[in-house]
Each structure stands twice: as structure tokens, then as C-alpha cells.
Coordinates of C-alpha atoms in Angstrom, one line a residue:
X127 CA 3.2 15.6 14.1
X128 CA 4.3 13.0 15.7
X129 CA 5.8 12.6 19.4
X130 CA 7.9 9.3 19.2
X131 CA 8.9 8.3 16.1
X132 CA 11.0 4.7 15.3
X133 CA 13.0 5.2 12.2
X134 CA 14.0 1.5 11.4
X135 CA 17.3 1.7 9.4
X136 CA 18.5 -1.3 7.2
X137 CA 22.4 -0.8 7.6
X138 CA 22.9 -2.8 4.4
X139 CA 21.0 -0.1 2.1
X140 CA 22.4 3.1 3.6
X141 CA 20.8 5.3 0.5
X142 CA 17.6 4.5 1.9
X143 CA 18.2 6.5 5.1
X144 CA 19.1 9.2 3.1
X145 CA 15.3 9.9 2.5
X146 CA 13.8 8.7 5.4
X147 CA 15.6 10.7 8.1
X148 CA 15.0 13.9 6.7
X149 CA 11.0 12.8 6.6
X150 CA 11.4 11.6 10.3
X151 CA 12.5 15.4 11.0
X152 CA 9.8 17.2 9.3
X153 CA 7.1 15.0 11.1
X154 CA 8.7 15.2 14.8
X155 CA 6.7 17.4 16.7
X156 CA 8.5 19.9 19.1
X157 CA 9.7 18.3 22.3
X158 CA 9.5 14.9 20.4
X159 CA 11.7 12.1 20.4
X160 CA 13.6 9.8 17.3
X161 CA 14.7 6.3 17.6
X162 CA 17.2 5.3 15.0
X163 CA 16.8 1.5 14.8
X164 CA 18.7 -1.1 13.0
X165 CA 18.1 -4.9 13.8
X166 CA 20.9 -7.2 13.1
X167 CA 19.4 -10.5 12.2
X168 CA 20.1 -14.1 13.5
X169 CA 22.1 -16.3 12.0
X170 CA 20.8 -19.9 11.4
X171 CA 22.3 -22.6 13.4
X172 CA 24.2 -24.4 10.6
X173 CA 25.7 -21.1 9.8
X174 CA 26.6 -20.5 13.6
X175 CA 29.1 -23.4 13.4
X176 CA 30.9 -22.0 10.8
X177 CA 31.6 -18.8 11.8
X178 CA 33.5 -16.6 14.7
X179 CA 31.5 -16.6 18.0
X180 CA 32.0 -13.1 18.1
X181 CA 30.7 -12.1 14.3
X182 CA 27.3 -11.3 15.9
X183 CA 28.9 -8.5 18.4
X184 CA 30.9 -7.2 15.4
X185 CA 27.8 -6.7 13.3
X186 CA 26.1 -5.0 16.4
X187 CA 29.1 -2.6 16.7
X188 CA 28.9 -2.1 12.8
X189 CA 25.2 -1.1 13.0
X190 CA 25.4 1.0 16.1
X191 CA 28.6 2.8 14.5
X192 CA 26.6 3.7 10.9
X193 CA 23.3 4.6 12.7
X194 CA 25.7 7.1 15.1
X195 CA 27.5 8.0 12.0
X196 CA 23.8 9.0 10.2
X197 CA 22.4 10.9 13.2
X198 CA 26.0 13.0 12.9
X199 CA 25.6 13.3 9.1
X200 CA 21.7 14.4 9.3
X201 CA 22.2 16.5 12.3
X202 CA 19.5 15.0 14.1
X203 CA 19.0 14.4 18.0
X204 CA 18.0 11.0 18.2
X205 CA 18.6 7.7 20.4
X206 CA 20.1 4.8 19.0
X207 CA 19.3 1.4 19.3
X208 CA 20.3 -1.8 18.1
X209 CA 18.4 -5.2 18.5
X210 CA 18.8 -8.7 17.4
X211 CA 16.4 -11.0 15.8
X212 CA 13.7 -11.0 13.3
X213 CA 13.3 -7.5 11.9
X214 CA 9.8 -7.2 11.6
X215 CA 9.1 -8.6 15.3
X216 CA 11.7 -6.3 16.8
X217 CA 10.7 -3.2 15.1
X218 CA 7.3 -3.8 16.4
X219 CA 8.5 -4.5 20.1
X220 CA 10.9 -1.5 20.1
X221 CA 7.7 0.6 18.8
X222 CA 5.7 -1.1 21.7
X223 CA 8.3 -0.6 24.4
X224 CA 8.7 3.1 23.2
X225 CA 5.3 3.9 22.7
X226 CA 6.1 5.1 19.1
X227 CA 3.1 6.5 17.4
X228 CA 4.9 6.4 14.1
X229 CA 7.1 3.8 12.3
X230 CA 8.9 4.7 9.3
X231 CA 10.7 2.3 7.3
X232 CA 12.0 1.8 3.4
X233 CA 11.2 -1.0 1.5
X234 CA 13.2 -2.2 -1.3
X235 CA 11.6 -3.6 -5.0
X236 CA 9.4 -6.7 -4.3
X237 CA 10.3 -9.7 -5.9
X238 CA 7.3 -12.3 -6.3
X239 CA 7.5 -13.6 -3.1
X240 CA 6.9 -10.3 -1.5
X241 CA 5.5 -8.8 -4.3
X242 CA 3.6 -5.5 -2.5
X243 CA 5.4 -4.0 0.0
X244 CA 8.1 -6.4 1.1
X245 CA 8.2 -9.1 3.9
X246 CA 9.4 -6.7 6.7
X247 CA 7.6 -4.0 5.7
X248 CA 4.6 -5.8 5.0
X249 CA 4.1 -7.5 8.5
X250 CA 5.0 -4.3 10.3
X251 CA 1.9 -2.4 8.2
X252 CA -0.1 -5.1 9.4
X253 CA 0.9 -5.9 12.9
X254 CA 1.9 -2.1 14.2
X255 CA -0.2 -0.7 16.7
X256 CA 0.7 2.8 15.5
X257 CA 1.1 4.8 12.3
X258 CA 3.6 3.5 9.8
X259 CA 5.0 5.3 6.9
X260 CA 6.8 3.0 4.3
X261 CA 8.9 4.9 1.8
X262 CA 9.6 3.4 -1.7

């Protein structure tokens, strides 16, 4: 059982959250805390010049809304956090700051560039200071 669980959710793949949130609830120790975390990736500089300035804020608001809906749908007591940046770096930073003892995330089907787990999942597994559960 775990006391502080980070559930990293890719808001572009909501079907993955349907499996990992119930797992987090089962693994949570009584009195523990779950954090539903989404990371909005930074847009490359060449794209920023072509899109409205508030697109990043819109993406953050949309991610927060999505996490709120998931929290309600799954009837889970959880904090919501939305970060901006590189997903692996931000997930690891959140886990360190919140003293997480477990990170749960879903992995997508790999292609040749990230055959075993996926780029984000692979980085988190390698660099996390806590246990990591990767759902496929």
C-alpha cells in the first residue's frame, strides 16, 4: 500500500485513465493521498509565433477541467495538478515535490523510436526515486 500516489494522465488519451485511476484507489493506503497530474507540453518556438498567445492557458484550463471530470466520474478524493513542460521532467518533479511513493502512468503502443515502453514512461522508470507502475 502507498501513501502518496501520483497518477499521470495524458488528457489526449482519456481511455487510459479509465484503468489507472481505479488501480490507484486500490493501492492507496487509508489516509493516503492521490494526485491526478496532467502535463501540457510546451510548444516549439516556431509554432508559438503562429498561434494565439493564450493557447497555452486554454490547454491548461482544458486539462484541469478534464482531471476534475475524471475525479468526479471515479469518485476519488484527489488533488489536481496541471504542469507545463516536458512530461517526464514534470512528472518526476511533481513526484519529488510531493514525496510520492508511487507513480502510475499508462504507456502507449511503442513504435521503433521507443520500442520497449515509450519515451515518457521509459524516462520515468529510469529516473524516478519511487516505485513506478506502468499500465499497458
